[in-house]
Amino acid sequence: MIMKILKYGAPELRAQSERITNFDGALQKIVADMFETMYSEPGIGLAAAQVGLNVRLATIDLSAGEDEGKKMVICNPEIVSAEGSQRGDEGCLSIPGFSESVTRPQNLVVEAQDLEGKDLRIEAEGLLARCLCHEIDHLNGVLFIDHLSPLKRTLIKNRIRKLAKAGEW
Ligand code: NI
């Protein structure tokens, strides 16, 4: 089932998500729906907060559905180390139509749990490191525009306000 993706302005996107404690069938169904929703856009990452679910969960697939082996589910992720830096364009399904250059760590180690609750350790670099940072931000109510300069952020907010006024957001 394709879920509705919340857009910038929705209070759910600013909430602190809660840890997952039940790795059950309901969670599996949510994850299946999140992949379907993410692929329908298409996108390479989706956090549960973006579909209005207040849990520390994200789906990631850098191939956007082209390669089954690239599917990744992270539950309760924590960044345990971050090194280096990279700058590159970043967008978000909750802020459609906007992308800006964001600085992120080049290398990242994340500890998380998989769909069964088993411990996962992910050593990531480049785009995967960027994507993990972006999704983990979502679980803490942080959006990529929060990493921009105040001027750039204000410009984007003003454009969104205009779109909202015109009923196009
Ligand atoms: Ni996003």
PDB file of C-alpha atoms and ligand atoms in Angstrom:
ATOM      1  CA  MET A   1       0.000   0.000   0.000  1.00  0.00           C
ATOM      2  CA  ILE A   2       1.363   3.385  -0.976  1.00  0.00           C
ATOM      3  CA  MET A   3       1.361   5.719   2.017  1.00  0.00           C
ATOM      4  CA  LYS A   4       0.939   9.479   2.016  1.00  0.00           C
ATOM      5  CA  ILE A   5       4.267  11.261   2.360  1.00  0.00           C
ATOM      6  CA  LEU A   6       4.044  14.245   4.683  1.00  0.00           C
ATOM      7  CA  LYS A   7       5.470  17.488   3.389  1.00  0.00           C
ATOM      8  CA  TYR A   8       7.442  20.223   5.095  1.00  0.00           C
ATOM      9  CA  GLY A   9       5.142  21.968   7.548  1.00  0.00           C
ATOM     10  CA  ALA A  10       3.661  18.776   8.981  1.00  0.00           C
ATOM     11  CA  PRO A  11       4.418  18.685  12.735  1.00  0.00           C
ATOM     12  CA  GLU A  12       5.177  14.928  12.567  1.00  0.00           C
ATOM     13  CA  LEU A  13       8.367  15.772  10.639  1.00  0.00           C
ATOM     14  CA  ARG A  14       9.665  17.684  13.658  1.00  0.00           C
ATOM     15  CA  ALA A  15       8.948  15.010  16.259  1.00  0.00           C
ATOM     16  CA  GLN A  16      11.537  12.873  18.018  1.00  0.00           C
ATOM     17  CA  SER A  17      10.770   9.287  16.962  1.00  0.00           C
ATOM     18  CA  GLU A  18      10.496   6.503  19.532  1.00  0.00           C
ATOM     19  CA  ARG A  19      12.606   3.350  19.711  1.00  0.00           C
ATOM     20  CA  ILE A  20      11.154   0.176  18.213  1.00  0.00           C
ATOM     21  CA  THR A  21      10.644  -2.606  20.721  1.00  0.00           C
ATOM     22  CA  ASN A  22       8.301  -4.985  18.866  1.00  0.00           C
ATOM     23  CA  PHE A  23       9.819  -6.660  15.823  1.00  0.00           C
ATOM     24  CA  ASP A  24       6.581  -8.243  14.716  1.00  0.00           C
ATOM     25  CA  GLY A  25       4.397  -8.747  11.662  1.00  0.00           C
ATOM     26  CA  ALA A  26       2.987  -5.238  11.956  1.00  0.00           C
ATOM     27  CA  LEU A  27       6.508  -3.834  11.584  1.00  0.00           C
ATOM     28  CA  GLN A  28       7.131  -6.029   8.523  1.00  0.00           C
ATOM     29  CA  LYS A  29       3.941  -4.731   6.911  1.00  0.00           C
ATOM     30  CA  ILE A  30       4.946  -1.112   7.600  1.00  0.00           C
ATOM     31  CA  VAL A  31       8.368  -1.720   6.054  1.00  0.00           C
ATOM     32  CA  ALA A  32       6.841  -3.337   2.943  1.00  0.00           C
ATOM     33  CA  ASP A  33       4.535  -0.327   2.559  1.00  0.00           C
ATOM     34  CA  MET A  34       7.418   2.089   3.080  1.00  0.00           C
ATOM     35  CA  PHE A  35       9.458   0.425   0.307  1.00  0.00           C
ATOM     36  CA  GLU A  36       6.438   0.556  -2.010  1.00  0.00           C
ATOM     37  CA  THR A  37       5.905   4.231  -1.159  1.00  0.00           C
ATOM     38  CA  MET A  38       9.585   5.077  -1.604  1.00  0.00           C
ATOM     39  CA  TYR A  39       9.798   3.297  -4.979  1.00  0.00           C
ATOM     40  CA  SER A  40       6.642   5.012  -6.222  1.00  0.00           C
ATOM     41  CA  GLU A  41       8.362   8.419  -6.102  1.00  0.00           C
ATOM     42  CA  PRO A  42      11.097   7.128  -6.675  1.00  0.00           C
ATOM     43  CA  GLY A  43      13.384   7.848  -3.749  1.00  0.00           C
ATOM     44  CA  ILE A  44      16.450   6.221  -2.190  1.00  0.00           C
ATOM     45  CA  GLY A  45      15.498   6.717   1.455  1.00  0.00           C
ATOM     46  CA  LEU A  46      12.372   7.103   3.544  1.00  0.00           C
ATOM     47  CA  ALA A  47      12.014   7.551   7.290  1.00  0.00           C
ATOM     48  CA  ALA A  48       8.905   6.404   9.168  1.00  0.00           C
ATOM     49  CA  ALA A  49       8.317   9.978  10.367  1.00  0.00           C
ATOM     50  CA  GLN A  50       7.711  10.979   6.741  1.00  0.00           C
ATOM     51  CA  VAL A  51       4.673   8.716   6.595  1.00  0.00           C
ATOM     52  CA  GLY A  52       3.452   9.887   9.998  1.00  0.00           C
ATOM     53  CA  LEU A  53       4.807   6.994  12.069  1.00  0.00           C
ATOM     54  CA  ASN A  54       6.685   8.033  15.162  1.00  0.00           C
ATOM     55  CA  VAL A  55       9.211   5.173  15.233  1.00  0.00           C
ATOM     56  CA  ARG A  56      12.963   4.958  14.669  1.00  0.00           C
ATOM     57  CA  LEU A  57      12.817   3.194  11.344  1.00  0.00           C
ATOM     58  CA  ALA A  58      13.990   3.963   7.821  1.00  0.00           C
ATOM     59  CA  THR A  59      14.147   2.201   4.480  1.00  0.00           C
ATOM     60  CA  ILE A  60      17.071   2.799   2.142  1.00  0.00           C
ATOM     61  CA  ASP A  61      17.818   1.572  -1.366  1.00  0.00           C
ATOM     62  CA  LEU A  62      20.463   3.430  -3.333  1.00  0.00           C
ATOM     63  CA  SER A  63      19.301   1.629  -6.499  1.00  0.00           C
ATOM     64  CA  ALA A  64      15.731   2.982  -6.015  1.00  0.00           C
ATOM     65  CA  GLY A  65      14.294  -0.474  -6.652  1.00  0.00           C
ATOM     66  CA  GLU A  66      16.590  -1.549  -9.505  1.00  0.00           C
ATOM     67  CA  ASP A  67      18.584  -4.028  -7.442  1.00  0.00           C
ATOM     68  CA  GLU A  68      16.846  -6.190  -4.804  1.00  0.00           C
ATOM     69  CA  GLY A  69      20.182  -6.727  -3.007  1.00  0.00           C
ATOM     70  CA  LYS A  70      20.447  -3.026  -2.193  1.00  0.00           C
ATOM     71  CA  LYS A  71      17.369  -2.951   0.074  1.00  0.00           C
ATOM     72  CA  MET A  72      18.250  -1.887   3.599  1.00  0.00           C
ATOM     73  CA  VAL A  73      16.059  -1.549   6.689  1.00  0.00           C
ATOM     74  CA  ILE A  74      17.402   0.210   9.747  1.00  0.00           C
ATOM     75  CA  CYS A  75      15.660   0.104  13.102  1.00  0.00           C
ATOM     76  CA  ASN A  76      16.896   2.188  16.062  1.00  0.00           C
ATOM     77  CA  PRO A  77      20.020   3.374  14.200  1.00  0.00           C
ATOM     78  CA  GLU A  78      22.817   5.161  16.035  1.00  0.00           C
ATOM     79  CA  ILE A  79      25.845   6.811  14.461  1.00  0.00           C
ATOM     80  CA  VAL A  80      28.859   5.424  16.317  1.00  0.00           C
ATOM     81  CA  SER A  81      31.565   7.122  14.273  1.00  0.00           C
ATOM     82  CA  ALA A  82      31.812   9.690  11.510  1.00  0.00           C
ATOM     83  CA  GLU A  83      34.912  10.783   9.600  1.00  0.00           C
ATOM     84  CA  GLY A  84      35.855  13.088   6.770  1.00  0.00           C
ATOM     85  CA  SER A  85      33.467  15.262   4.864  1.00  0.00           C
ATOM     86  CA  GLN A  86      31.716  15.378   1.523  1.00  0.00           C
ATOM     87  CA  ARG A  87      29.627  18.029  -0.134  1.00  0.00           C
ATOM     88  CA  GLY A  88      26.834  17.154  -2.523  1.00  0.00           C
ATOM     89  CA  ASP A  89      23.280  17.853  -3.552  1.00  0.00           C
ATOM     90  CA  GLU A  90      20.590  16.507  -1.320  1.00  0.00           C
ATOM     91  CA  GLY A  91      16.814  16.432  -1.608  1.00  0.00           C
ATOM     92  CA  CYS A  92      13.960  14.982   0.404  1.00  0.00           C
ATOM     93  CA  LEU A  93      10.616  13.434  -0.517  1.00  0.00           C
ATOM     94  CA  SER A  94       9.047  15.685   2.138  1.00  0.00           C
ATOM     95  CA  ILE A  95      10.481  18.800   0.471  1.00  0.00           C
ATOM     96  CA  PRO A  96       9.793  17.968  -3.186  1.00  0.00           C
ATOM     97  CA  GLY A  97      11.262  20.163  -5.881  1.00  0.00           C
ATOM     98  CA  PHE A  98      14.120  21.489  -3.772  1.00  0.00           C
ATOM     99  CA  SER A  99      17.701  20.313  -3.575  1.00  0.00           C
ATOM    100  CA  GLU A 100      20.743  21.979  -2.100  1.00  0.00           C
ATOM    101  CA  SER A 101      24.344  21.158  -1.397  1.00  0.00           C
ATOM    102  CA  VAL A 102      24.820  19.739   2.107  1.00  0.00           C
ATOM    103  CA  THR A 103      28.051  18.777   3.888  1.00  0.00           C
ATOM    104  CA  ARG A 104      28.020  15.290   5.431  1.00  0.00           C
ATOM    105  CA  PRO A 105      30.659  12.895   6.770  1.00  0.00           C
ATOM    106  CA  GLN A 106      32.382  10.839   4.053  1.00  0.00           C
ATOM    107  CA  ASN A 107      32.632   7.722   6.226  1.00  0.00           C
ATOM    108  CA  LEU A 108      30.150   6.562   8.776  1.00  0.00           C
ATOM    109  CA  VAL A 109      29.625   3.612  11.070  1.00  0.00           C
ATOM    110  CA  VAL A 110      26.039   2.990  12.129  1.00  0.00           C
ATOM    111  CA  GLU A 111      24.762   0.422  14.576  1.00  0.00           C
ATOM    112  CA  ALA A 112      21.139  -0.546  14.162  1.00  0.00           C
ATOM    113  CA  GLN A 113      18.799  -3.500  14.235  1.00  0.00           C
ATOM    114  CA  ASP A 114      17.276  -5.314  11.306  1.00  0.00           C
ATOM    115  CA  LEU A 115      13.614  -6.265  10.850  1.00  0.00           C
ATOM    116  CA  GLU A 116      14.046  -9.250  13.182  1.00  0.00           C
ATOM    117  CA  GLY A 117      15.704  -7.138  15.869  1.00  0.00           C
ATOM    118  CA  LYS A 118      19.140  -8.573  15.127  1.00  0.00           C
ATOM    119  CA  ASP A 119      22.110  -6.234  15.609  1.00  0.00           C
ATOM    120  CA  LEU A 120      23.488  -4.655  12.461  1.00  0.00           C
ATOM    121  CA  ARG A 121      26.745  -2.778  11.949  1.00  0.00           C
ATOM    122  CA  ILE A 122      26.903  -0.746   8.758  1.00  0.00           C
ATOM    123  CA  GLU A 123      30.161   0.722   7.488  1.00  0.00           C
ATOM    124  CA  ALA A 124      29.220   3.273   4.892  1.00  0.00           C
ATOM    125  CA  GLU A 125      30.922   5.804   2.675  1.00  0.00           C
ATOM    126  CA  GLY A 126      29.911   8.339   0.062  1.00  0.00           C
ATOM    127  CA  LEU A 127      26.257   8.327  -0.958  1.00  0.00           C
ATOM    128  CA  LEU A 128      25.245   5.635   1.556  1.00  0.00           C
ATOM    129  CA  ALA A 129      26.839   7.642   4.381  1.00  0.00           C
ATOM    130  CA  ARG A 130      24.948  10.719   3.184  1.00  0.00           C
ATOM    131  CA  CYS A 131      21.673   8.835   2.961  1.00  0.00           C
ATOM    132  CA  LEU A 132      22.081   7.297   6.435  1.00  0.00           C
ATOM    133  CA  CYS A 133      22.768  10.731   7.954  1.00  0.00           C
ATOM    134  CA  HIS A 134      19.720  12.178   6.201  1.00  0.00           C
ATOM    135  CA  GLU A 135      17.380   9.407   7.389  1.00  0.00           C
ATOM    136  CA  ILE A 136      18.739   9.356  10.952  1.00  0.00           C
ATOM    137  CA  ASP A 137      18.204  13.142  11.025  1.00  0.00           C
ATOM    138  CA  HIS A 138      14.536  12.515  10.195  1.00  0.00           C
ATOM    139  CA  LEU A 139      14.193  10.284  13.277  1.00  0.00           C
ATOM    140  CA  ASN A 140      15.316  13.275  15.348  1.00  0.00           C
ATOM    141  CA  GLY A 141      12.997  15.754  13.628  1.00  0.00           C
ATOM    142  CA  VAL A 142      15.808  17.288  11.572  1.00  0.00           C
ATOM    143  CA  LEU A 143      15.481  18.112   7.858  1.00  0.00           C
ATOM    144  CA  PHE A 144      18.247  18.724   5.305  1.00  0.00           C
ATOM    145  CA  ILE A 145      17.330  22.406   5.061  1.00  0.00           C
ATOM    146  CA  ASP A 146      18.340  22.758   8.728  1.00  0.00           C
ATOM    147  CA  HIS A 147      21.938  22.244   7.549  1.00  0.00           C
ATOM    148  CA  LEU A 148      21.795  25.176   5.105  1.00  0.00           C
ATOM    149  CA  SER A 149      22.727  28.792   5.753  1.00  0.00           C
ATOM    150  CA  PRO A 150      19.922  30.849   7.341  1.00  0.00           C
ATOM    151  CA  LEU A 151      19.593  32.819   4.091  1.00  0.00           C
ATOM    152  CA  LYS A 152      19.170  29.731   1.892  1.00  0.00           C
ATOM    153  CA  ARG A 153      16.771  28.205   4.388  1.00  0.00           C
ATOM    154  CA  THR A 154      14.649  31.358   4.456  1.00  0.00           C
ATOM    155  CA  LEU A 155      14.512  31.463   0.648  1.00  0.00           C
ATOM    156  CA  ILE A 156      13.248  27.882   0.534  1.00  0.00           C
ATOM    157  CA  LYS A 157      10.715  28.486   3.316  1.00  0.00           C
ATOM    158  CA  ASN A 158       9.382  31.548   1.474  1.00  0.00           C
ATOM    159  CA  ARG A 159       9.005  29.591  -1.756  1.00  0.00           C
ATOM    160  CA  ILE A 160       7.176  26.819   0.112  1.00  0.00           C
ATOM    161  CA  ARG A 161       4.921  29.406   1.767  1.00  0.00           C
ATOM    162  CA  LYS A 162       3.990  30.768  -1.658  1.00  0.00           C
ATOM    163  CA  LEU A 163       3.309  27.262  -2.983  1.00  0.00           C
ATOM    164  CA  ALA A 164       1.159  26.544   0.071  1.00  0.00           C
ATOM    165  CA  LYS A 165      -0.818  29.757  -0.449  1.00  0.00           C
ATOM    166  CA  ALA A 166      -1.449  28.746  -4.048  1.00  0.00           C
ATOM    167  CA  GLY A 167      -2.621  25.332  -2.850  1.00  0.00           C
ATOM    168  CA  GLU A 168       0.355  23.656  -4.548  1.00  0.00           C
ATOM    169  CA  TRP A 169       2.059  22.239  -1.454  1.00  0.00           C
TER     170      TRP A 169
HETATM  171 NI    NI B   1      14.213  13.178   3.632  1.00  0.00          NI
END
